[in-house]
């Protein structure tokens, strides 16, 4: 069931990280239409109930009678639309067809009954012809309304099973294609399979994104967002890691790097299915311990319950619960990164909490035997004291974790180690690689430890999930950066190995940025500022620094706009991968067509990063400038392709010119859009621009492929002269 997203949080949520053809074989909007009709029906049925019960013993006015009839007719019409959608779903899902059709028939009968009973056109002839209406058979309307609600619920539950089945089917298709990608040995075969994989991932992203948006449980929504964030980032990693393996098939570190990506994607895919089906494989249970803050919250509720009931629980249970909480404090006190002052203060407050509990238990025992006012006041005082101690302990833990995280983020903001790894890789310096790999491992351990501490003080379950996601991401990505750097060091002249290392470094930098956002949200929760929810990692971040624009003032995006741009962004990212694959085929990498195509692909990738709040483009002005350059580069490409077409025979030339004539108008349209002022409509303008860019990239992929095929055809047929070939090379 699709709805607007909540946090993307592992943003959110959330919205989707991409969208393409829907999983529904019959109509991408059937499920949404079902929910839409349901949302129309329920208020109408509620209105009927209100109208039935309104001034039961008084005469109904003409206005009331007309209102009753209108509502009855509206219900019947809405039921009709609902039934059509339900029948369409049934026709595409034979295993559920009978159940859905029965529920649809019941709904239709209920709708017709309500319409008949609320028809007051012959009200004046009631006594003469004995016609049954809402006033003579009120119970009939009530029964029909109940039947309607029951049948609608049945259809929705069955449609939900259809959606779950579609997501599982989509996941299985992705897994099957991934298995083929793992075994591929030729670059040509990889390009073909990866193109199919990209389409399947977009479909899966659409389906899982709609499901995420519809989840009511914030914890599940955060888990879904985290899993989908992994899939989004790993899609690009899979491309470069696989290409590196194909280029360097005997390199052990390259294979290790690639296997890490595949393994993480498989785990993320399984996690999505686990959330969708609400069951764990092999009956596993969630064994992750609760955080310290959650434990303290539950403990305080238990001791405060003593005000109402002195026999609510045992003293032993309270003591054990506190000891479990204090035992988890060891994550702070045993951490090498906790300062001596913080450690001492935490231990001091822990001891104080134990003493306060013993005092509370002592008074509690007295209160059970002596029900005097003084004992009741002493009990209240003991409860307040231990609550105060626990609050002080929470403050100290929060200060320890957030101060450590802030210092760490500030210290690693310039990414010195990543830059050094890239440099040592290009230089082929194995000794320096070992040194900086060790430094990155140390940094990774610091970040992992910090995420673990942040989880304890996060304050909400969705933020706990986000902390766990960040911890896992640093753990895995750190190892993958080292293996990618090792591959580049062994092959320092390899462009694809360098590109692969860049992709993993960008993922690391992105997670550092996400951690900064997470830290701000944790502070907001702790201080009671529950403003904007933390954007799930799979959602684009809001545009930044727009205040300096006169024609583009910030327009706060709603979740639907965020989701739309996120979908367009991923499609754009996948198209850049397709373009890069086409460019890799060309033997002459200095060819003008290749150079312009590479430039356009690079700029489009920056636009993709912009939709996620990442990359070199920081403001809307940066985006507009990039789009202007992108459009100009597209026109240069068309000029080069036109020059190339002069070397072709008439049929081939015509075919190529037809493609060029599609691209030229798009370039001009994009230039026009970038110069058009849309006051207070930043996202509308961004949406239009990215849509145009995506269309241009789709044509670029087709042009690169077509030009390559025609070039090979010319060379194989040998009908182009040496002079013409030289001329073509110099011009194109």
XYZ file of C-alpha atoms in Angstrom:
732
model
C 0.000 0.000 0.000
C 1.635 3.210 -1.090
C 1.497 6.416 0.805
C 3.604 9.464 1.327
C 6.848 8.767 3.106
C 7.629 9.404 6.705
C 11.875 9.812 7.906
C 13.737 8.665 5.469
C 15.210 8.506 8.107
C 17.818 5.120 6.778
C 16.001 8.389 5.462
C 13.717 8.466 4.698
C 13.188 6.006 4.834
C 10.989 6.675 3.581
C 10.647 7.552 0.184
C 12.159 5.459 -2.461
C 15.687 5.440 -3.752
C 14.472 4.955 -7.260
C 11.420 4.128 -9.277
C 10.667 2.510 -12.553
C 8.043 0.189 -13.921
C 5.787 -0.979 -11.177
C 5.620 -4.527 -10.006
C 1.934 -4.681 -10.953
C 1.566 -6.454 -14.239
C -1.735 -4.729 -14.909
C -1.347 -1.203 -13.593
C 1.302 0.486 -11.490
C -1.396 2.367 -9.605
C -3.921 -0.366 -8.819
C -2.875 -0.745 -5.227
C -2.790 3.018 -4.783
C -6.212 3.267 -6.423
C -7.538 0.630 -4.027
C -6.325 2.644 -1.048
C -7.671 5.841 -2.612
C -11.148 4.371 -3.024
C -10.972 2.977 0.509
C -10.143 6.448 1.814
C -13.214 7.757 -0.052
C -15.510 5.000 1.232
C -14.746 5.090 4.932
C -15.627 8.770 5.500
C -18.840 8.266 3.526
C -19.854 5.277 5.641
C -19.082 7.378 8.703
C -21.360 10.094 7.337
C -24.179 7.575 6.931
C -23.829 6.567 10.589
C -23.934 10.217 11.634
C -26.988 10.934 9.499
C -28.840 7.848 10.740
C -28.358 8.849 14.354
C -28.957 12.580 13.884
C -32.042 13.733 15.871
C -33.572 10.313 15.729
C -37.006 11.311 17.005
C -37.459 14.506 15.056
C -38.689 15.079 11.573
C -35.942 15.186 8.943
C -35.674 18.409 6.950
C -35.470 18.409 3.161
C -31.812 19.396 3.426
C -31.079 16.382 5.646
C -32.989 14.040 3.351
C -31.074 15.274 0.296
C -27.785 14.893 2.172
C -28.666 11.298 3.075
C -29.474 10.486 -0.545
C -26.273 12.108 -1.835
C -24.140 10.162 0.623
C -25.844 6.904 -0.275
C -25.261 7.503 -3.986
C -21.651 8.514 -3.357
C -21.047 5.329 -1.380
C -22.472 3.203 -4.186
C -20.329 4.958 -6.816
C -17.178 4.628 -4.705
C -17.939 0.945 -4.128
C -18.305 0.508 -7.881
C -14.846 1.967 -8.478
C -13.415 -0.113 -5.660
C -14.905 -3.311 -7.062
C -13.468 -2.617 -10.531
C -10.008 -2.247 -9.082
C -10.448 -5.368 -6.970
C -11.629 -7.403 -9.973
C -8.655 -6.199 -12.019
C -6.300 -7.372 -9.258
C -8.148 -10.694 -9.113
C -7.774 -11.251 -12.865
C -4.005 -10.861 -12.587
C -3.665 -13.107 -9.529
C -5.409 -16.401 -10.130
C -4.442 -17.904 -6.775
C -6.447 -15.200 -4.995
C -9.089 -14.598 -7.663
C -11.938 -16.471 -5.985
C -11.427 -14.846 -2.571
C -11.145 -11.347 -4.032
C -14.191 -11.786 -6.265
C -16.350 -12.997 -3.343
C -15.324 -9.971 -1.286
C -16.035 -7.696 -4.268
C -19.509 -9.174 -4.717
C -20.255 -8.585 -1.031
C -19.051 -4.994 -1.292
C -21.159 -4.405 -4.404
C -24.281 -5.807 -2.731
C -23.676 -3.660 0.331
C -23.240 -0.551 -1.802
C -26.454 -1.195 -3.725
C -28.350 -1.850 -0.491
C -27.164 1.430 1.009
C -28.113 3.299 -2.183
C -31.595 1.758 -2.200
C -32.269 2.408 1.471
C -31.151 6.040 1.235
C -33.242 6.767 -1.869
C -35.913 9.174 -0.625
C -37.376 10.174 -4.020
C -40.638 8.394 -3.213
C -40.716 9.451 0.421
C -44.255 10.856 0.079
C -45.587 7.440 -0.924
C -44.083 5.524 2.009
C -47.343 4.790 3.720
C -49.219 3.874 0.543
C -46.792 1.433 -1.095
C -44.901 0.169 1.965
C -41.466 1.015 0.487
C -38.574 0.223 2.841
C -36.161 3.151 3.391
C -33.528 4.265 5.871
C -36.343 5.444 8.172
C -38.287 2.165 8.172
C -35.255 -0.162 8.227
C -32.384 1.612 9.941
C -30.859 -1.712 10.983
C -30.646 -2.692 7.308
C -28.381 0.268 6.571
C -26.235 -0.522 9.601
C -25.856 -4.148 8.505
C -25.010 -3.059 4.952
C -22.411 -0.594 6.247
C -20.813 -3.323 8.368
C -20.793 -5.729 5.427
C -19.227 -3.025 3.289
C -16.439 -2.370 5.784
C -15.814 -6.100 6.183
C -15.618 -6.769 2.426
C -13.438 -3.726 1.792
C -11.045 -4.888 4.508
C -10.907 -8.365 2.925
C -10.023 -6.929 -0.484
C -7.344 -4.701 1.005
C -5.779 -7.592 2.934
C -5.770 -9.758 -0.180
C -4.297 -6.903 -2.230
C -1.626 -6.596 0.444
C -0.712 -10.244 -0.117
C -0.388 -9.463 -3.820
C 2.017 -6.607 -3.056
C 4.132 -8.811 -0.785
C 4.266 -11.477 -3.476
C 5.384 -8.896 -6.030
C 8.192 -7.641 -3.794
C 9.406 -11.212 -3.191
C 9.242 -11.967 -6.927
C 11.157 -8.775 -7.705
C 13.802 -9.666 -5.097
C 14.183 -13.134 -6.593
C 14.727 -11.649 -10.060
C 17.419 -9.334 -8.686
C 19.144 -12.252 -6.922
C 19.072 -14.380 -10.072
C 20.645 -11.601 -12.127
C 23.236 -10.984 -9.393
C 24.278 -14.641 -9.611
C 24.843 -14.204 -13.335
C 26.848 -11.024 -12.701
C 29.059 -12.856 -10.199
C 29.974 -15.495 -12.780
C 30.414 -13.253 -15.834
C 33.813 -13.396 -17.533
C 33.584 -10.966 -20.458
C 33.034 -7.239 -20.373
C 30.499 -7.352 -23.202
C 28.384 -9.902 -21.334
C 28.687 -7.877 -18.126
C 27.356 -4.736 -19.838
C 24.274 -6.592 -21.057
C 23.516 -8.273 -17.736
C 24.193 -5.131 -15.692
C 21.714 -3.205 -17.831
C 19.059 -5.796 -16.966
C 20.158 -5.700 -13.322
C 19.740 -1.914 -13.245
C 16.164 -2.142 -14.500
C 15.324 -4.848 -11.965
C 16.839 -2.810 -9.142
C 14.751 0.213 -10.126
C 11.611 -1.930 -10.051
C 12.560 -3.372 -6.667
C 13.318 0.120 -5.367
C 9.883 1.313 -6.459
C 8.036 -1.576 -4.823
C 10.034 -1.566 -1.587
C 9.837 2.226 -1.422
C 6.047 2.185 -1.652
C 6.005 -0.449 1.067
C 8.303 1.620 3.267
C 6.064 4.652 2.865
C 3.058 2.624 3.985
C 4.632 1.112 7.111
C 3.102 2.423 10.329
C 5.780 0.988 12.629
C 8.598 3.570 12.800
C 11.132 0.894 13.757
C 10.296 -1.199 10.686
C 10.311 1.906 8.532
C 13.824 2.772 9.740
C 15.021 -0.795 9.127
C 13.591 -0.720 5.624
C 15.228 2.628 4.931
C 18.590 1.315 6.158
C 18.384 -1.788 3.944
C 17.383 0.254 0.915
C 20.190 2.741 1.547
C 22.637 -0.173 1.395
C 21.153 -1.319 -1.918
C 21.306 2.170 -3.382
C 24.957 2.744 -2.564
C 26.018 -0.819 -3.353
C 24.520 -0.651 -6.844
C 27.213 1.807 -7.905
C 29.899 -0.087 -5.975
C 28.907 -3.322 -7.686
C 29.467 -1.730 -11.086
C 33.002 -0.488 -10.432
C 34.041 -3.496 -8.335
C 32.889 -5.904 -11.065
C 34.605 -3.900 -13.805
C 37.820 -3.915 -11.775
C 37.632 -7.706 -11.440
C 37.095 -8.098 -15.172
C 40.052 -5.803 -15.898
C 42.304 -7.542 -13.340
C 40.977 -11.122 -13.147
C 43.993 -12.477 -11.236
C 43.968 -9.815 -8.512
C 42.916 -11.344 -5.191
C 42.105 -7.988 -3.538
C 39.822 -7.046 -6.451
C 37.840 -10.265 -6.022
C 37.664 -9.728 -2.255
C 36.344 -6.214 -2.858
C 33.691 -7.430 -5.283
C 32.567 -10.309 -3.044
C 32.070 -7.868 -0.173
C 29.631 -5.816 -2.270
C 27.645 -8.837 -3.414
C 27.431 -10.248 0.115
C 26.194 -6.972 1.577
C 23.549 -6.550 -1.129
C 22.232 -10.070 -0.532
C 21.917 -9.401 3.191
C 20.081 -6.129 2.481
C 17.686 -7.844 0.052
C 16.906 -10.497 2.670
C 16.353 -7.765 5.263
C 13.725 -6.086 3.048
C 11.851 -9.381 2.635
C 12.108 -10.019 6.375
C 10.441 -6.662 7.067
C 7.802 -7.084 4.345
C 6.783 -10.581 5.451
C 7.270 -9.777 9.142
C 9.164 -12.989 9.799
C 12.799 -13.933 10.264
C 14.538 -16.797 8.420
C 14.615 -20.128 10.275
C 12.532 -18.680 13.093
C 15.329 -16.435 14.352
C 14.513 -13.756 16.904
C 15.871 -10.256 17.345
C 18.561 -10.742 19.987
C 19.936 -7.200 19.944
C 19.930 -5.813 23.478
C 17.948 -2.699 24.307
C 19.845 0.562 24.658
C 20.738 2.124 28.012
C 18.286 4.999 27.549
C 15.469 2.577 26.724
C 16.361 0.487 29.764
C 16.357 3.548 32.036
C 12.999 4.657 30.637
C 11.403 1.278 31.384
C 13.023 1.125 34.830
C 11.672 4.562 35.780
C 8.179 3.541 34.666
C 8.388 0.516 36.965
C 9.458 2.469 40.049
C 6.885 5.207 39.380
C 4.184 2.509 39.207
C 4.805 1.961 42.939
C 2.806 5.108 43.606
C -0.316 3.281 42.450
C 0.456 -0.311 43.407
C 2.977 -1.451 46.020
C 2.598 -5.076 44.949
C 3.029 -4.498 41.208
C 6.404 -6.298 41.055
C 9.114 -7.873 43.173
C 12.127 -6.143 44.702
C 14.419 -8.689 43.055
C 13.166 -7.740 39.587
C 13.931 -4.070 40.160
C 17.434 -4.854 41.408
C 18.169 -7.142 38.468
C 16.836 -4.590 35.974
C 19.094 -1.864 37.365
C 22.119 -4.160 37.349
C 21.499 -5.017 33.671
C 21.400 -1.288 32.845
C 24.583 -0.557 34.812
C 26.313 -3.518 33.195
C 25.695 -1.951 29.804
C 27.479 1.164 31.069
C 30.663 -0.838 30.510
C 30.399 0.099 26.837
C 31.231 3.622 28.058
C 33.568 2.918 30.976
C 35.592 0.256 29.110
C 35.920 2.334 25.944
C 39.433 3.566 25.220
C 37.910 6.749 23.796
C 36.025 7.793 26.955
C 37.873 10.516 28.872
C 39.001 9.869 32.460
C 36.662 12.577 33.794
C 33.610 11.146 32.060
C 34.490 7.600 33.163
C 34.825 8.621 36.806
C 31.570 10.559 36.739
C 29.662 7.637 35.162
C 30.978 5.217 37.805
C 30.096 7.669 40.586
C 26.523 8.097 39.331
C 26.145 4.336 38.881
C 27.106 3.750 42.511
C 24.691 6.466 43.602
C 21.845 4.837 41.650
C 22.473 1.511 43.410
C 22.364 3.209 46.809
C 19.180 5.096 45.933
C 17.514 1.839 44.865
C 18.434 0.120 48.135
C 16.929 3.044 50.030
C 13.781 2.856 47.892
C 13.413 -0.895 48.520
C 13.788 -0.347 52.264
C 11.027 2.282 52.315
C 8.939 0.146 49.950
C 8.992 -2.773 52.412
C 7.888 -0.458 55.229
C 5.111 1.008 53.075
C 3.664 -2.479 52.489
C 3.229 -3.029 56.218
C 2.585 0.539 57.452
C 0.115 2.580 55.463
C 0.846 5.946 57.082
C 1.144 9.374 55.524
C 4.797 9.771 56.551
C 5.788 6.459 54.935
C 3.953 7.447 51.736
C 5.829 10.751 51.668
C 9.132 8.973 52.266
C 8.373 6.564 49.411
C 7.602 9.478 47.106
C 10.895 11.128 48.111
C 12.839 7.923 47.399
C 11.239 7.625 43.953
C 12.145 11.231 43.150
C 15.734 10.738 44.326
C 16.449 7.688 42.188
C 14.695 9.301 39.209
C 16.959 12.332 39.625
C 20.063 10.119 39.818
C 19.078 8.301 36.640
C 18.435 11.605 34.853
C 21.897 12.817 35.860
C 23.356 9.559 34.601
C 21.559 10.027 31.258
C 23.001 13.534 30.948
C 26.512 12.268 31.572
C 26.183 9.436 29.049
C 24.741 11.815 26.464
C 27.552 14.304 27.025
C 30.197 11.559 26.754
C 28.886 10.076 23.494
C 28.002 13.300 21.693
C 31.254 15.024 22.643
C 33.255 12.041 21.386
C 31.238 11.936 18.121
C 31.576 15.686 17.513
C 35.347 15.618 18.130
C 35.780 12.601 15.882
C 33.750 14.089 13.024
C 35.678 17.347 13.268
C 39.029 15.546 13.315
C 38.248 13.465 10.229
C 36.364 16.167 8.297
C 39.205 16.673 5.791
C 39.517 12.918 5.001
C 43.335 13.009 5.096
C 43.669 9.212 5.264
C 41.426 8.670 2.221
C 43.412 11.188 0.194
C 46.659 9.512 1.246
C 45.343 6.082 0.227
C 44.399 7.400 -3.211
C 47.851 8.944 -3.638
C 49.756 5.832 -2.501
C 47.603 3.761 -4.859
C 48.458 5.877 -7.881
C 52.133 5.811 -6.866
C 52.082 2.039 -6.360
C 53.653 2.445 -2.920
C 52.897 -0.780 -1.030
C 54.779 0.285 2.098
C 52.798 3.513 2.412
C 49.595 1.549 1.669
C 50.173 -0.645 4.726
C 50.741 2.442 6.887
C 47.586 4.279 5.799
C 45.472 1.112 5.749
C 46.377 0.723 9.426
C 45.362 4.340 10.090
C 42.025 3.842 8.322
C 41.405 0.703 10.394
C 42.011 2.717 13.564
C 39.638 5.429 12.337
C 37.067 2.774 11.482
C 37.262 1.276 15.001
C 36.796 4.733 16.515
C 33.710 5.402 14.397
C 32.234 1.966 15.039
C 32.717 2.388 18.791
C 31.191 5.870 18.674
C 28.128 4.630 16.771
C 27.686 1.956 19.428
C 27.720 4.590 22.170
C 25.364 6.869 20.215
C 22.887 4.022 19.936
C 22.681 3.825 23.734
C 21.720 7.497 24.004
C 19.734 7.877 20.752
C 16.377 8.153 22.505
C 14.116 6.589 19.839
C 13.960 3.210 18.124
C 14.326 4.638 14.577
C 17.488 6.465 15.629
C 18.793 3.286 17.269
C 18.341 1.510 13.918
C 20.154 4.338 12.154
C 23.076 4.056 14.596
C 23.300 0.311 13.965
C 23.236 0.962 10.208
C 26.047 3.523 10.518
C 28.111 1.113 12.623
C 27.732 -1.679 10.056
C 28.472 0.682 7.161
C 31.743 1.918 8.653
C 32.758 -1.638 9.513
C 32.171 -2.997 6.004
C 33.165 0.049 3.938
C 36.457 0.443 5.803
C 37.552 -3.049 4.768
C 36.376 -2.501 1.199
C 38.338 0.759 0.877
C 41.502 -1.069 1.950
C 40.980 -3.872 -0.600
C 40.189 -1.315 -3.337
C 43.327 0.676 -2.421
C 45.404 -2.506 -2.511
C 44.115 -3.267 -6.015
C 45.041 0.219 -7.228
C 48.492 -0.005 -5.608
C 49.133 -3.272 -7.449
C 47.863 -1.722 -10.693
C 48.685 2.003 -10.338
C 47.936 2.854 -13.973
C 44.462 1.271 -13.930
C 41.756 3.881 -14.437
C 38.986 1.520 -13.416
C 40.803 0.570 -10.180
C 41.141 4.278 -9.376
C 37.474 4.868 -10.153
C 36.556 1.942 -7.911
C 38.533 3.338 -4.980
C 36.885 6.731 -5.518
C 33.417 5.178 -5.301
C 34.156 3.470 -1.972
C 35.771 6.621 -0.579
C 32.666 8.611 -1.576
C 30.518 6.086 0.306
C 32.677 6.591 3.400
C 32.459 10.374 3.140
C 28.694 10.120 2.638
C 28.343 8.057 5.809
C 30.410 10.612 7.742
C 27.980 13.280 6.533
C 24.998 11.138 7.549
C 26.547 10.668 10.978
C 26.671 14.446 11.455
C 22.956 14.628 10.700
C 22.317 11.724 13.057
C 24.209 13.485 15.848
C 22.099 16.623 15.415
C 18.896 14.601 15.571
C 20.005 12.778 18.723
C 20.727 16.140 20.366
C 17.312 17.445 19.284
C 15.546 14.450 20.822
C 17.506 14.746 24.072
C 16.783 18.460 24.389
C 13.118 18.085 23.507
C 13.374 19.726 20.074
C 11.443 17.251 17.965
C 11.392 19.361 14.822
C 12.111 17.714 11.512
C 12.662 14.004 11.568
C 16.037 12.694 10.585
C 15.977 12.121 6.851
C 16.288 8.419 6.136
C 19.414 7.689 4.186
C 17.491 6.626 1.105
C 15.882 10.049 0.728
C 17.452 13.113 -0.846
C 18.498 15.768 1.626
C 16.810 19.170 1.469
C 18.584 21.718 -0.689
C 21.189 23.749 1.192
C 22.384 27.347 1.066
C 19.641 28.668 -1.175
C 19.417 31.971 0.661
C 21.882 33.653 -1.688
C 19.615 33.144 -4.686
C 17.269 35.899 -5.751
C 15.275 33.974 -8.314
C 15.388 30.670 -6.456
C 14.205 30.998 -2.900
C 14.139 27.856 -0.798
C 10.904 25.939 -1.105
C 10.641 23.351 1.628
C 9.970 20.023 -0.097
C 7.188 17.775 1.023
C 7.758 14.037 1.148
C 6.092 13.462 -2.226
C 8.478 15.917 -3.906
C 11.427 14.306 -2.144
C 10.344 10.877 -3.328
C 9.889 12.070 -6.913
C 13.332 13.650 -7.093
C 14.861 10.586 -5.432
C 13.331 8.383 -8.130
C 14.584 10.618 -10.920
C 17.993 10.800 -9.264
C 18.521 7.040 -9.159
C 17.399 6.648 -12.769
C 19.958 9.282 -13.676
C 22.642 7.471 -11.678
C 21.902 4.181 -13.453
C 21.972 5.895 -16.850
C 25.457 7.242 -16.093
C 26.515 3.637 -15.434
C 25.059 2.590 -18.789
C 26.880 5.452 -20.516
C 30.178 4.525 -18.842
C 29.725 0.923 -19.973
C 29.217 2.084 -23.565
C 32.280 4.361 -23.348
C 34.432 1.466 -22.094
C 33.803 -0.369 -25.387
C 35.636 2.245 -27.461
C 39.265 1.459 -28.183
C 40.059 5.100 -28.943
C 39.342 6.824 -25.641
C 40.539 10.154 -27.083
C 37.761 10.217 -29.673
C 35.732 13.441 -29.403
C 32.425 11.566 -29.185
C 33.829 9.564 -26.284
C 35.211 12.661 -24.566
C 31.953 14.604 -24.789
C 30.018 11.514 -23.692
C 32.334 11.030 -20.722
C 31.964 14.673 -19.720
C 28.174 14.475 -19.882
C 28.142 11.248 -17.873
C 30.380 12.777 -15.215
C 28.154 15.859 -14.896
C 25.015 13.704 -14.767
C 26.560 11.697 -11.929
C 27.150 14.946 -10.018
C 23.463 15.765 -10.513
C 22.558 12.329 -9.154
C 24.663 13.017 -6.050
C 22.950 16.407 -5.697
C 19.543 14.689 -5.403
C 20.981 12.877 -2.386
C 22.486 15.991 -0.797
C 26.025 14.870 -1.664
C 28.801 15.576 -4.148
C 30.407 18.790 -5.393
C 27.143 20.640 -6.112
C 26.135 22.372 -2.891
C 23.558 24.975 -3.925
C 20.788 25.360 -6.474
C 22.988 27.900 -8.245
C 25.693 25.219 -8.598
C 23.064 22.914 -10.064
C 21.840 25.460 -12.624
C 25.377 26.257 -13.727
C 26.158 22.551 -14.133
C 23.014 22.053 -16.205
C 23.954 24.932 -18.502
C 27.357 23.348 -19.107
C 25.690 19.947 -19.558
C 23.369 21.314 -22.262
C 26.281 23.011 -24.039
C 28.271 19.768 -23.915
C 25.301 17.957 -25.426
C 25.266 20.363 -28.390
C 29.014 19.814 -28.881
C 28.382 16.086 -28.919
C 25.726 16.447 -31.613
C 28.202 18.437 -33.762
C 30.801 15.678 -33.445
C 28.250 12.992 -34.249
C 27.086 14.979 -37.285
C 30.686 15.147 -38.506
C 30.952 11.385 -38.011
C 27.698 10.807 -39.934
C 29.262 12.309 -43.083
C 31.453 9.205 -43.300
C 28.447 6.869 -43.380
C 26.302 5.440 -46.139
C 22.857 6.962 -46.637
C 20.826 4.460 -44.595
C 23.196 4.497 -41.650
C 23.572 8.269 -41.886
C 19.782 8.752 -41.787
C 19.446 6.458 -38.783
C 22.112 8.396 -36.880
C 20.719 11.819 -37.823
C 17.295 10.799 -36.527
C 18.831 10.170 -33.105
C 20.750 13.468 -33.219
C 17.552 15.337 -34.056
C 16.023 13.999 -30.828
C 18.922 15.244 -28.701
C 19.282 18.785 -30.104
C 15.788 19.987 -29.033
C 16.301 18.541 -25.570
C 19.537 20.519 -25.194
C 17.750 23.739 -26.137
C 14.809 22.941 -23.853
C 17.157 22.367 -20.920
C 18.864 25.696 -21.602
C 15.458 27.376 -21.589
C 14.397 25.749 -18.311
C 17.623 26.782 -16.556
C 17.021 30.410 -17.526
C 13.346 30.413 -16.526
C 12.611 32.038 -13.176
C 10.240 30.093 -10.922
C 9.788 32.131 -7.757
C 9.550 29.952 -4.634
C 9.419 26.790 -6.766
C 12.945 25.433 -6.418
C 11.875 21.800 -6.412
C 9.633 22.268 -9.436
C 12.570 23.672 -11.391
C 14.921 20.942 -10.155
C 12.343 18.328 -11.107
C 12.019 19.693 -14.653
C 15.769 19.983 -15.108
C 16.533 16.464 -13.903
C 13.740 15.039 -16.057
C 15.258 16.718 -19.146
C 18.732 15.564 -18.138
C 17.537 11.997 -17.734
C 16.001 12.039 -21.230
C 19.258 13.408 -22.645
C 21.295 10.709 -20.892
C 19.002 7.994 -22.267
C 19.628 9.359 -25.776
C 23.360 9.627 -25.048
C 23.507 5.920 -24.216
C 21.710 5.098 -27.484
C 23.981 7.413 -29.496
C 27.181 5.992 -28.019
C 26.027 2.464 -28.738
C 24.903 3.304 -32.278
C 28.077 5.232 -33.132
C 30.228 2.381 -31.859
C 28.333 -0.193 -33.933
C 28.498 1.962 -37.073
C 32.221 2.582 -36.551
C 32.858 -1.153 -36.242
C 30.697 -1.764 -39.289
C 32.789 0.681 -41.294
C 36.027 -0.910 -40.166
C 34.833 -4.463 -40.799
C 33.435 -3.692 -44.241
C 36.580 -1.789 -45.188
C 34.657 0.634 -47.374
C 36.033 3.690 -45.624
C 39.324 4.855 -47.096
C 42.409 5.448 -44.984
C 42.144 9.167 -45.715
C 38.498 9.277 -44.696
C 39.248 7.300 -41.546
C 42.007 9.725 -40.589
C 39.672 12.645 -41.240
C 36.966 11.028 -39.156
C 39.356 10.405 -36.268
C 40.574 13.970 -36.314
C 37.048 15.375 -36.346
C 35.299 12.902 -34.061
